[in-house]
Amino acid sequence: MKKRLVILGSTGSIGRSALDVVARNRDRIDVLALSTHRNIEQFRRQIQEFRPRYGAVTQGECCFRFQKQYPFPGTEVFSGDDAAERLASLPEADIVLNAIVGAAGLKASLATLKSGKRLALANKESMVIGGVLLNLARKATDSEIIPVDSEHSAIWQALTSGKKEEIKKIILTGSGGPFRETPREQFRDITKEQALNHPVWKMGPKITVDSATMMNKGLEVIEAVHLFDISPDKIDVVIHPQSIIHSMVEFVDSSIIAQISYPDMRLPISYALFYPDRIVSSNGHFDLTDIRQLTFQKPDYEKFPLLRLAFDVARKGGTLPAVFNAANEVAVAAFLKERVKFYQIPDIITDTLEKHIMVAQPSLDDIIAADIWGRKTAEEFIV
Ligand code: NDP
Ligand code: MG
């Protein structure tokens, strides 16, 4: 039986890689639905190629234009705020790949799990801000969350080598981003072009800036806490510039299991879609002798304060992760519009967090309220 797939955020970097995986595996998987926010030209091309039964353009005005410019009688297109959730809840779907960027993906992740489907999760922000709720929804329907983030996919794979109670440590690797070697004194001069030039990965703009500030690694720490139900104190971050080892798990006998591959998101995407099977992946050949050396170093928490802050936020939990994430989304958007400098991003987030009165065991409404509050407050620090 072919699997029926919904891709939310199909016009983004992960969404496009996922469609490439689908195109190479048409005998195993069908696209049931696709969504975009506003990129209707690219969406039109995707609809033409994959002919999904359903689609969604989540930005209202763009949906109106899409319907007018590109009538596709075979594809029913939803619009508006809840359109992604509607696709995630489709009874015909088996798997939902959530590749939306930011907190905007939370409700769709929840809807996927509440309707009992496999959630292939790229949208790490929904796990960061709503991890407790997602885990409850997963348990209630006995559904699955399979990570797409390369580090968490690596950890997932390494965990098959031992039992949960045998884990000593999760070792989360990171490339260190474009400013790994840049002296702190030069951070004041960092431009948008430099921040968007990641040494290893070609990704959407938000996560690329997050990688440059190391906020991405911080979000990944919180993501791992919820995905693997593990204390932040059992997570170590290690800088590994070659990005060949995608993360590791150390077990109580001090044996470390690592997942090794060339950096290509099509591999973790395929793993999440076809798990527990493995399929022939895109890049084929892997020769260790081409790589020559693998190096490791400790992260510089002074240069990248958001990474340290992420551990504090992970320990305290409640609504703090929602505010941490919301302030970051606002600060990064402002940086991309050149309203703030790169070095100001951590200050905006820290100042916002300091003003927050946290709710310890938040409901979905509390998390949404914290997200809105965090955005508004962060905006006030941008002058
Ligand atoms: P992109 O910015 O490239 O794509 C994001 C997608 O989400 C686009 O389809 C976009 O539509 C859509 N979108 C944007 N805003 C909204 C919204 N408010 N509501 C609904 N849909 C929206 O991001 P990436 O593909 O790089 O990242 C997606 C997610 O995957 C992120 O959470 C990221 O952290 C995670 N991730 C990405 C990796 C990568 O290699 N790129 C690696 C690991 C994790 P439109 O095209 O119209 O803007
Ligand atoms: Mg990652």
CSV table of C-alpha atoms and ligand atoms in Angstrom, one decimal:
chain,number,residue,atom,x,y,z
A,1,MET,CA,0.0,0.0,0.0
A,2,LYS,CA,1.3,3.4,-1.0
A,3,LYS,CA,1.6,5.9,1.9
A,4,ARG,CA,-0.4,9.1,1.5
A,5,LEU,CA,1.5,12.2,2.5
A,6,VAL,CA,0.6,15.8,3.4
A,7,ILE,CA,3.5,18.3,3.2
A,8,LEU,CA,2.9,21.5,5.1
A,9,GLY,CA,5.3,24.2,3.9
A,10,SER,CA,6.0,22.5,0.6
A,11,THR,CA,7.5,25.6,-1.0
A,12,GLY,CA,10.3,25.9,1.6
A,13,SER,CA,13.7,24.3,1.7
A,14,ILE,CA,12.6,21.1,3.6
A,15,GLY,CA,9.3,21.0,1.6
A,16,ARG,CA,11.2,21.0,-1.7
A,17,SER,CA,13.7,18.4,-0.6
A,18,ALA,CA,10.7,16.2,0.5
A,19,LEU,CA,9.1,16.5,-2.9
A,20,ASP,CA,12.4,15.4,-4.4
A,21,VAL,CA,12.3,12.3,-2.2
A,22,VAL,CA,8.7,11.7,-3.3
A,23,ALA,CA,9.6,12.1,-7.0
A,24,ARG,CA,12.2,9.4,-6.6
A,25,ASN,CA,9.8,7.0,-4.8
A,26,ARG,CA,6.5,7.3,-6.6
A,27,ASP,CA,5.9,3.6,-6.3
A,28,ARG,CA,5.8,3.9,-2.5
A,29,ILE,CA,4.3,7.3,-1.7
A,30,ASP,CA,1.7,9.7,-3.0
A,31,VAL,CA,1.2,13.4,-2.3
A,32,LEU,CA,-2.3,13.9,-0.9
A,33,ALA,CA,-1.9,17.6,0.0
A,34,LEU,CA,0.5,20.5,-0.1
A,35,SER,CA,0.6,23.9,1.5
A,36,THR,CA,2.3,27.3,1.1
A,37,HIS,CA,2.0,30.6,2.9
A,38,ARG,CA,2.4,33.1,0.0
A,39,ASN,CA,4.7,31.6,-2.7
A,40,ILE,CA,1.9,30.9,-5.2
A,41,GLU,CA,4.1,30.7,-8.3
A,42,GLN,CA,6.1,27.9,-6.9
A,43,PHE,CA,3.0,26.3,-5.5
A,44,ARG,CA,1.4,26.3,-8.9
A,45,ARG,CA,4.3,24.4,-10.3
A,46,GLN,CA,4.2,21.9,-7.5
A,47,ILE,CA,0.4,21.3,-7.9
A,48,GLN,CA,1.0,20.8,-11.7
A,49,GLU,CA,3.7,18.2,-11.1
A,50,PHE,CA,2.2,16.3,-8.1
A,51,ARG,CA,-1.5,16.8,-8.7
A,52,PRO,CA,-2.5,16.6,-5.0
A,53,ARG,CA,-6.2,16.1,-4.0
A,54,TYR,CA,-5.9,19.1,-1.6
A,55,GLY,CA,-3.9,22.2,-1.1
A,56,ALA,CA,-3.7,25.2,1.2
A,57,VAL,CA,-2.5,28.8,0.8
A,58,THR,CA,-2.4,30.0,4.4
A,59,GLN,CA,-2.0,33.7,3.7
A,60,GLY,CA,-5.5,34.9,2.9
A,61,GLU,CA,-4.8,37.5,0.2
A,62,CYS,CA,-2.4,35.1,-1.6
A,63,CYS,CA,-5.0,32.4,-1.6
A,64,PHE,CA,-7.5,34.7,-3.2
A,65,ARG,CA,-5.0,35.5,-6.0
A,66,PHE,CA,-4.1,31.8,-6.3
A,67,GLN,CA,-7.7,30.8,-6.9
A,68,LYS,CA,-8.2,33.5,-9.4
A,69,GLN,CA,-5.0,33.0,-11.4
A,70,TYR,CA,-4.6,29.3,-11.3
A,71,PRO,CA,-7.9,27.3,-11.2
A,72,PHE,CA,-7.1,23.6,-10.7
A,73,PRO,CA,-10.3,21.7,-10.8
A,74,GLY,CA,-8.7,18.5,-9.4
A,75,THR,CA,-7.3,20.2,-6.3
A,76,GLU,CA,-9.5,21.6,-3.5
A,77,VAL,CA,-7.7,24.6,-2.0
A,78,PHE,CA,-8.3,25.7,1.6
A,79,SER,CA,-7.3,29.2,2.8
A,80,GLY,CA,-6.9,31.0,6.1
A,81,ASP,CA,-5.4,30.5,9.5
A,82,ASP,CA,-6.7,27.0,10.1
A,83,ALA,CA,-6.0,25.7,6.6
A,84,ALA,CA,-2.8,23.8,7.6
A,85,GLU,CA,-4.7,22.2,10.5
A,86,ARG,CA,-7.4,21.1,8.1
A,87,LEU,CA,-4.9,19.4,5.9
A,88,ALA,CA,-3.2,17.8,8.9
A,89,SER,CA,-6.6,16.3,10.0
A,90,LEU,CA,-7.5,14.8,6.6
A,91,PRO,CA,-8.8,11.3,7.3
A,92,GLU,CA,-7.2,9.9,4.1
A,93,ALA,CA,-3.7,10.9,5.2
A,94,ASP,CA,-1.1,8.5,6.7
A,95,ILE,CA,1.8,10.9,7.3
A,96,VAL,CA,2.1,14.7,7.8
A,97,LEU,CA,5.4,16.3,7.2
A,98,ASN,CA,5.3,19.6,9.1
A,99,ALA,CA,7.9,21.8,7.3
A,100,ILE,CA,6.3,25.2,8.3
A,101,VAL,CA,8.7,27.6,9.8
A,102,GLY,CA,8.1,29.0,13.3
A,103,ALA,CA,5.5,28.8,16.0
A,104,ALA,CA,2.9,29.0,13.2
A,105,GLY,CA,3.3,25.2,12.9
A,106,LEU,CA,2.2,24.3,16.4
A,107,LYS,CA,-1.6,23.8,15.8
A,108,ALA,CA,-0.9,21.7,12.7
A,109,SER,CA,1.5,19.4,14.7
A,110,LEU,CA,-1.2,19.0,17.3
A,111,ALA,CA,-3.9,18.3,14.8
A,112,THR,CA,-1.7,15.6,13.2
A,113,LEU,CA,-1.3,13.8,16.4
A,114,LYS,CA,-4.9,14.2,17.6
A,115,SER,CA,-6.1,12.6,14.4
A,116,GLY,CA,-3.7,9.7,15.0
A,117,LYS,CA,-1.2,10.1,12.1
A,118,ARG,CA,2.5,10.0,11.9
A,119,LEU,CA,4.1,13.4,12.4
A,120,ALA,CA,7.4,13.8,10.5
A,121,LEU,CA,8.6,16.8,12.3
A,122,ALA,CA,10.8,19.4,10.8
A,123,ASN,CA,9.0,22.3,12.5
A,124,LYS,CA,11.1,22.2,15.7
A,125,GLU,CA,9.5,25.3,17.0
A,126,SER,CA,6.3,23.4,17.7
A,127,MET,CA,8.2,20.9,19.8
A,128,VAL,CA,10.1,23.6,21.6
A,129,ILE,CA,7.1,25.6,22.7
A,130,GLY,CA,4.5,22.9,23.0
A,131,GLY,CA,6.5,19.7,23.7
A,132,VAL,CA,4.4,18.7,26.7
A,133,LEU,CA,1.1,19.0,24.8
A,134,LEU,CA,2.4,17.2,21.7
A,135,ASN,CA,3.6,14.3,23.8
A,136,LEU,CA,0.2,14.1,25.5
A,137,ALA,CA,-1.6,14.1,22.2
A,138,ARG,CA,0.8,11.5,20.8
A,139,LYS,CA,0.1,9.2,23.8
A,140,ALA,CA,-3.7,9.7,23.7
A,141,THR,CA,-3.9,8.5,20.1
A,142,ASP,CA,-0.9,6.2,20.1
A,143,SER,CA,0.5,8.1,17.1
A,144,GLU,CA,4.2,8.7,16.2
A,145,ILE,CA,6.5,11.7,16.1
A,146,ILE,CA,9.6,11.0,13.9
A,147,PRO,CA,12.1,13.8,13.8
A,148,VAL,CA,13.3,15.3,10.6
A,149,ASP,CA,15.9,17.6,12.2
A,150,SER,CA,19.2,15.8,11.2
A,151,GLU,CA,20.6,15.8,14.8
A,152,HIS,CA,17.4,14.3,16.3
A,153,SER,CA,17.1,11.8,13.4
A,154,ALA,CA,20.7,10.7,14.3
A,155,ILE,CA,19.8,10.4,18.0
A,156,TRP,CA,16.7,8.4,17.1
A,157,GLN,CA,18.8,6.0,15.0
A,158,ALA,CA,21.5,5.7,17.7
A,159,LEU,CA,18.9,5.0,20.4
A,160,THR,CA,18.0,1.8,18.6
A,161,SER,CA,21.3,0.5,20.0
A,162,GLY,CA,20.2,0.6,23.7
A,163,LYS,CA,17.4,1.1,26.2
A,164,LYS,CA,16.2,4.4,27.5
A,165,GLU,CA,17.5,3.8,31.0
A,166,GLU,CA,20.9,3.0,29.6
A,167,ILE,CA,21.4,6.5,28.1
A,168,LYS,CA,24.3,8.4,29.8
A,169,LYS,CA,24.3,11.4,27.5
A,170,ILE,CA,23.0,12.7,24.3
A,171,ILE,CA,25.8,14.5,22.3
A,172,LEU,CA,24.2,17.0,20.0
A,173,THR,CA,26.6,18.1,17.3
A,174,GLY,CA,26.6,21.4,15.5
A,175,SER,CA,28.7,23.0,12.7
A,176,GLY,CA,29.2,26.1,14.7
A,177,GLY,CA,27.8,28.2,11.9
A,178,PRO,CA,29.5,30.9,9.8
A,179,PHE,CA,31.0,32.8,12.9
A,180,ARG,CA,32.6,29.9,14.7
A,181,GLU,CA,36.0,31.5,14.1
A,182,THR,CA,35.0,35.1,14.1
A,183,PRO,CA,36.3,37.0,17.2
A,184,ARG,CA,33.6,38.4,19.4
A,185,GLU,CA,34.8,42.0,18.8
A,186,GLN,CA,33.9,41.7,15.1
A,187,PHE,CA,30.3,40.7,15.9
A,188,ARG,CA,29.2,44.4,15.7
A,189,ASP,CA,30.1,44.4,12.0
A,190,ILE,CA,28.3,41.2,10.9
A,191,THR,CA,26.1,41.8,7.9
A,192,LYS,CA,22.9,40.1,6.8
A,193,GLU,CA,24.8,38.6,3.8
A,194,GLN,CA,27.4,37.1,6.0
A,195,ALA,CA,24.8,35.6,8.4
A,196,LEU,CA,22.9,34.1,5.5
A,197,ASN,CA,26.0,32.3,4.2
A,198,HIS,CA,26.0,29.0,6.1
A,199,PRO,CA,29.2,26.9,5.6
A,200,VAL,CA,27.4,23.6,5.3
A,201,TRP,CA,23.7,23.7,4.9
A,202,LYS,CA,21.4,25.5,2.4
A,203,MET,CA,18.3,26.2,4.4
A,204,GLY,CA,15.5,28.8,4.8
A,205,PRO,CA,16.5,32.3,6.0
A,206,LYS,CA,15.2,32.0,9.6
A,207,ILE,CA,17.0,28.8,10.5
A,208,THR,CA,20.1,30.0,8.7
A,209,VAL,CA,20.2,33.1,11.0
A,210,ASP,CA,19.4,30.8,14.0
A,211,SER,CA,22.5,28.8,13.0
A,212,ALA,CA,24.6,31.9,13.0
A,213,THR,CA,23.6,32.9,16.5
A,214,MET,CA,23.6,29.3,17.7
A,215,MET,CA,19.9,29.8,18.7
A,216,ASN,CA,19.3,26.8,16.4
A,217,LYS,CA,21.4,24.6,18.6
A,218,GLY,CA,19.6,26.0,21.7
A,219,LEU,CA,16.2,25.2,20.1
A,220,GLU,CA,17.5,21.7,19.3
A,221,VAL,CA,18.4,21.2,23.0
A,222,ILE,CA,14.8,21.9,24.0
A,223,GLU,CA,13.5,19.8,21.1
A,224,ALA,CA,15.6,16.9,22.3
A,225,VAL,CA,14.4,17.3,25.9
A,226,HIS,CA,10.8,16.7,24.8
A,227,LEU,CA,11.4,14.2,21.9
A,228,PHE,CA,13.5,11.9,24.0
A,229,ASP,CA,12.0,12.7,27.4
A,230,ILE,CA,15.5,13.5,28.8
A,231,SER,CA,16.8,16.1,31.3
A,232,PRO,CA,18.8,19.0,29.8
A,233,ASP,CA,21.6,18.0,32.1
A,234,LYS,CA,22.1,14.9,30.1
A,235,ILE,CA,22.6,16.8,26.8
A,236,ASP,CA,26.0,18.0,25.7
A,237,VAL,CA,26.6,20.3,22.7
A,238,VAL,CA,29.8,19.6,20.7
A,239,ILE,CA,31.0,21.7,17.7
A,240,HIS,CA,31.9,19.5,14.8
A,241,PRO,CA,32.6,21.7,11.8
A,242,GLN,CA,32.5,19.0,9.1
A,243,SER,CA,28.9,18.1,9.9
A,244,ILE,CA,29.5,14.4,9.1
A,245,ILE,CA,28.5,13.0,12.5
A,246,HIS,CA,25.0,14.2,12.9
A,247,SER,CA,24.8,13.5,16.7
A,248,MET,CA,25.6,10.7,19.1
A,249,VAL,CA,24.3,8.8,22.1
A,250,GLU,CA,26.6,7.7,24.9
A,251,PHE,CA,25.3,4.7,26.9
A,252,VAL,CA,26.1,3.8,30.5
A,253,ASP,CA,28.9,1.4,29.4
A,254,SER,CA,30.6,4.5,27.8
A,255,SER,CA,30.0,3.2,24.3
A,256,ILE,CA,29.1,6.0,21.9
A,257,ILE,CA,26.9,5.4,18.9
A,258,ALA,CA,27.1,8.0,16.1
A,259,GLN,CA,25.2,8.4,12.9
A,260,ILE,CA,27.4,9.4,10.0
A,261,SER,CA,26.5,10.6,6.5
A,262,TYR,CA,27.0,13.5,4.1
A,263,PRO,CA,24.9,16.5,5.1
A,264,ASP,CA,21.8,16.1,3.0
A,265,MET,CA,18.4,16.7,4.5
A,266,ARG,CA,16.9,14.1,2.1
A,267,LEU,CA,18.3,11.4,4.2
A,268,PRO,CA,16.5,12.3,7.5
A,269,ILE,CA,13.4,13.2,5.5
A,270,SER,CA,13.3,9.7,3.9
A,271,TYR,CA,14.0,8.1,7.3
A,272,ALA,CA,11.0,9.9,8.9
A,273,LEU,CA,8.7,9.1,6.0
A,274,PHE,CA,9.6,5.4,5.5
A,275,TYR,CA,10.7,4.4,9.1
A,276,PRO,CA,11.2,1.6,10.1
A,277,ASP,CA,12.3,0.9,6.5
A,278,ARG,CA,15.4,2.4,4.9
A,279,ILE,CA,15.3,3.4,1.2
A,280,VAL,CA,18.0,4.1,-1.3
A,281,SER,CA,18.9,7.7,-0.6
A,282,SER,CA,19.9,10.5,-3.0
A,283,ASN,CA,23.7,10.9,-2.5
A,284,GLY,CA,24.6,7.2,-2.7
A,285,HIS,CA,28.4,7.1,-2.5
A,286,PHE,CA,30.1,7.8,0.9
A,287,ASP,CA,33.9,7.4,1.2
A,288,LEU,CA,35.5,8.0,4.6
A,289,THR,CA,38.8,8.6,3.0
A,290,ASP,CA,37.4,11.6,1.2
A,291,ILE,CA,36.7,13.2,4.5
A,292,ARG,CA,40.3,13.0,5.9
A,293,GLN,CA,39.5,14.4,9.4
A,294,LEU,CA,36.7,14.9,11.9
A,295,THR,CA,37.2,17.5,14.6
A,296,PHE,CA,35.4,18.4,17.7
A,297,GLN,CA,35.5,21.4,20.1
A,298,LYS,CA,33.5,22.9,23.0
A,299,PRO,CA,31.0,25.6,22.1
A,300,ASP,CA,31.9,29.2,23.1
A,301,TYR,CA,29.0,30.2,25.4
A,302,GLU,CA,30.3,33.8,25.8
A,303,LYS,CA,30.2,34.4,22.0
A,304,PHE,CA,26.9,32.6,21.7
A,305,PRO,CA,24.9,33.4,24.8
A,306,LEU,CA,21.6,32.1,23.4
A,307,LEU,CA,22.9,28.6,23.6
A,308,ARG,CA,23.5,28.9,27.4
A,309,LEU,CA,20.2,30.6,27.8
A,310,ALA,CA,18.5,27.7,26.0
A,311,PHE,CA,19.6,25.3,28.7
A,312,ASP,CA,18.1,27.6,31.4
A,313,VAL,CA,14.9,27.9,29.5
A,314,ALA,CA,14.8,24.1,29.0
A,315,ARG,CA,15.2,23.5,32.8
A,316,LYS,CA,12.5,26.0,33.7
A,317,GLY,CA,10.0,25.1,31.0
A,318,GLY,CA,6.4,26.3,31.3
A,319,THR,CA,5.7,29.3,29.0
A,320,LEU,CA,9.4,30.3,28.9
A,321,PRO,CA,10.2,28.4,25.7
A,322,ALA,CA,7.3,30.0,23.9
A,323,VAL,CA,8.6,33.5,24.8
A,324,PHE,CA,12.2,32.5,24.0
A,325,ASN,CA,11.1,31.4,20.6
A,326,ALA,CA,8.7,34.3,19.9
A,327,ALA,CA,11.3,36.9,20.8
A,328,ASN,CA,13.7,35.1,18.5
A,329,GLU,CA,11.3,35.1,15.6
A,330,VAL,CA,10.7,38.8,16.0
A,331,ALA,CA,14.4,39.6,16.4
A,332,VAL,CA,15.4,37.5,13.4
A,333,ALA,CA,12.7,39.0,11.2
A,334,ALA,CA,13.9,42.5,12.2
A,335,PHE,CA,17.5,41.6,11.5
A,336,LEU,CA,16.5,40.3,8.0
A,337,LYS,CA,14.8,43.6,7.4
A,338,GLU,CA,18.0,45.4,8.6
A,339,ARG,CA,16.1,47.0,11.5
A,340,VAL,CA,18.5,45.6,14.1
A,341,LYS,CA,22.1,44.5,14.1
A,342,PHE,CA,23.2,40.9,14.4
A,343,TYR,CA,24.8,41.4,17.9
A,344,GLN,CA,21.5,42.9,19.2
A,345,ILE,CA,19.5,39.6,18.6
A,346,PRO,CA,20.6,38.0,21.9
A,347,ASP,CA,19.9,41.2,23.9
A,348,ILE,CA,16.3,41.5,22.5
A,349,ILE,CA,15.6,37.9,23.5
A,350,THR,CA,17.2,38.1,27.0
A,351,ASP,CA,15.4,41.4,27.8
A,352,THR,CA,12.0,39.9,26.7
A,353,LEU,CA,12.5,36.8,28.8
A,354,GLU,CA,13.4,38.9,31.9
A,355,LYS,CA,10.0,40.6,31.7
A,356,HIS,CA,8.0,37.4,31.4
A,357,ILE,CA,5.9,36.1,34.3
A,358,MET,CA,5.8,32.4,33.5
A,359,VAL,CA,3.0,29.9,33.7
A,360,ALA,CA,4.4,26.6,35.0
A,361,GLN,CA,2.0,24.1,33.4
A,362,PRO,CA,0.5,25.9,30.4
A,363,SER,CA,-2.5,25.0,28.4
A,364,LEU,CA,-2.5,25.6,24.6
A,365,ASP,CA,-4.2,28.9,25.2
A,366,ASP,CA,-1.5,29.9,27.7
A,367,ILE,CA,1.2,29.0,25.1
A,368,ILE,CA,-0.5,31.0,22.4
A,369,ALA,CA,-0.9,34.0,24.8
A,370,ALA,CA,2.8,33.7,25.8
A,371,ASP,CA,3.7,33.7,22.1
A,372,ILE,CA,1.7,36.8,21.4
A,373,TRP,CA,3.0,38.5,24.5
A,374,GLY,CA,6.6,37.6,23.6
A,375,ARG,CA,6.2,39.0,20.1
A,376,LYS,CA,4.7,42.3,21.3
A,377,THR,CA,7.3,42.7,24.1
A,378,ALA,CA,10.3,41.9,21.8
A,379,GLU,CA,9.0,44.4,19.3
A,380,GLU,CA,9.1,47.1,22.0
A,381,PHE,CA,12.9,46.5,22.4
A,382,ILE,CA,13.4,47.2,18.7
A,383,VAL,CA,13.6,50.9,18.2
B,1,NDP,P1,11.6,27.9,4.7
B,1,NDP,O1,11.5,29.3,5.1
B,1,NDP,O2,12.5,27.6,3.5
B,1,NDP,O3,10.1,27.3,4.4
B,1,NDP,C1,9.1,27.5,5.3
B,1,NDP,C2,7.8,27.0,4.7
B,1,NDP,O4,6.7,27.4,5.6
B,1,NDP,C3,7.4,27.7,3.3
B,1,NDP,O5,6.6,26.8,2.6
B,1,NDP,C4,6.5,28.8,3.8
B,1,NDP,O6,5.7,29.3,2.8
B,1,NDP,C5,5.8,28.3,4.9
B,1,NDP,N1,5.3,29.3,5.9
B,1,NDP,C6,6.0,30.4,6.3
B,1,NDP,N2,5.2,31.1,7.2
B,1,NDP,C7,4.1,30.4,7.4
B,1,NDP,C8,2.9,30.6,8.2
B,1,NDP,N3,2.8,31.6,9.0
B,1,NDP,N4,2.0,29.6,8.1
B,1,NDP,C9,2.1,28.5,7.3
B,1,NDP,N5,3.1,28.3,6.6
B,1,NDP,C10,4.2,29.2,6.6
B,1,NDP,O7,12.0,27.1,6.0
B,1,NDP,P2,12.8,25.7,6.1
B,1,NDP,O8,12.3,24.7,5.1
B,1,NDP,O9,14.3,26.0,6.1
B,1,NDP,O10,12.5,25.2,7.5
B,1,NDP,C11,11.2,24.7,7.9
B,1,NDP,C12,11.2,24.1,9.3
B,1,NDP,O11,12.2,23.0,9.3
B,1,NDP,C13,11.8,25.1,10.3
B,1,NDP,O12,11.1,24.8,11.5
B,1,NDP,C14,13.2,24.7,10.5
B,1,NDP,O13,13.7,25.0,11.8
B,1,NDP,C15,13.2,23.2,10.2
B,1,NDP,N6,14.4,22.6,9.7
B,1,NDP,C16,14.9,23.0,8.5
B,1,NDP,C17,16.1,22.5,8.0
B,1,NDP,C18,16.6,22.8,6.7
B,1,NDP,O14,17.6,22.2,6.2
B,1,NDP,N7,16.0,23.8,6.0
B,1,NDP,C19,16.9,21.5,8.8
B,1,NDP,C20,16.3,21.2,10.1
B,1,NDP,C21,15.1,21.7,10.5
B,1,NDP,P3,6.3,30.5,1.7
B,1,NDP,O15,7.2,29.7,0.8
B,1,NDP,O16,5.1,31.0,1.1
B,1,NDP,O17,7.0,31.4,2.5
B,2,MG,MG,19.4,20.5,13.0
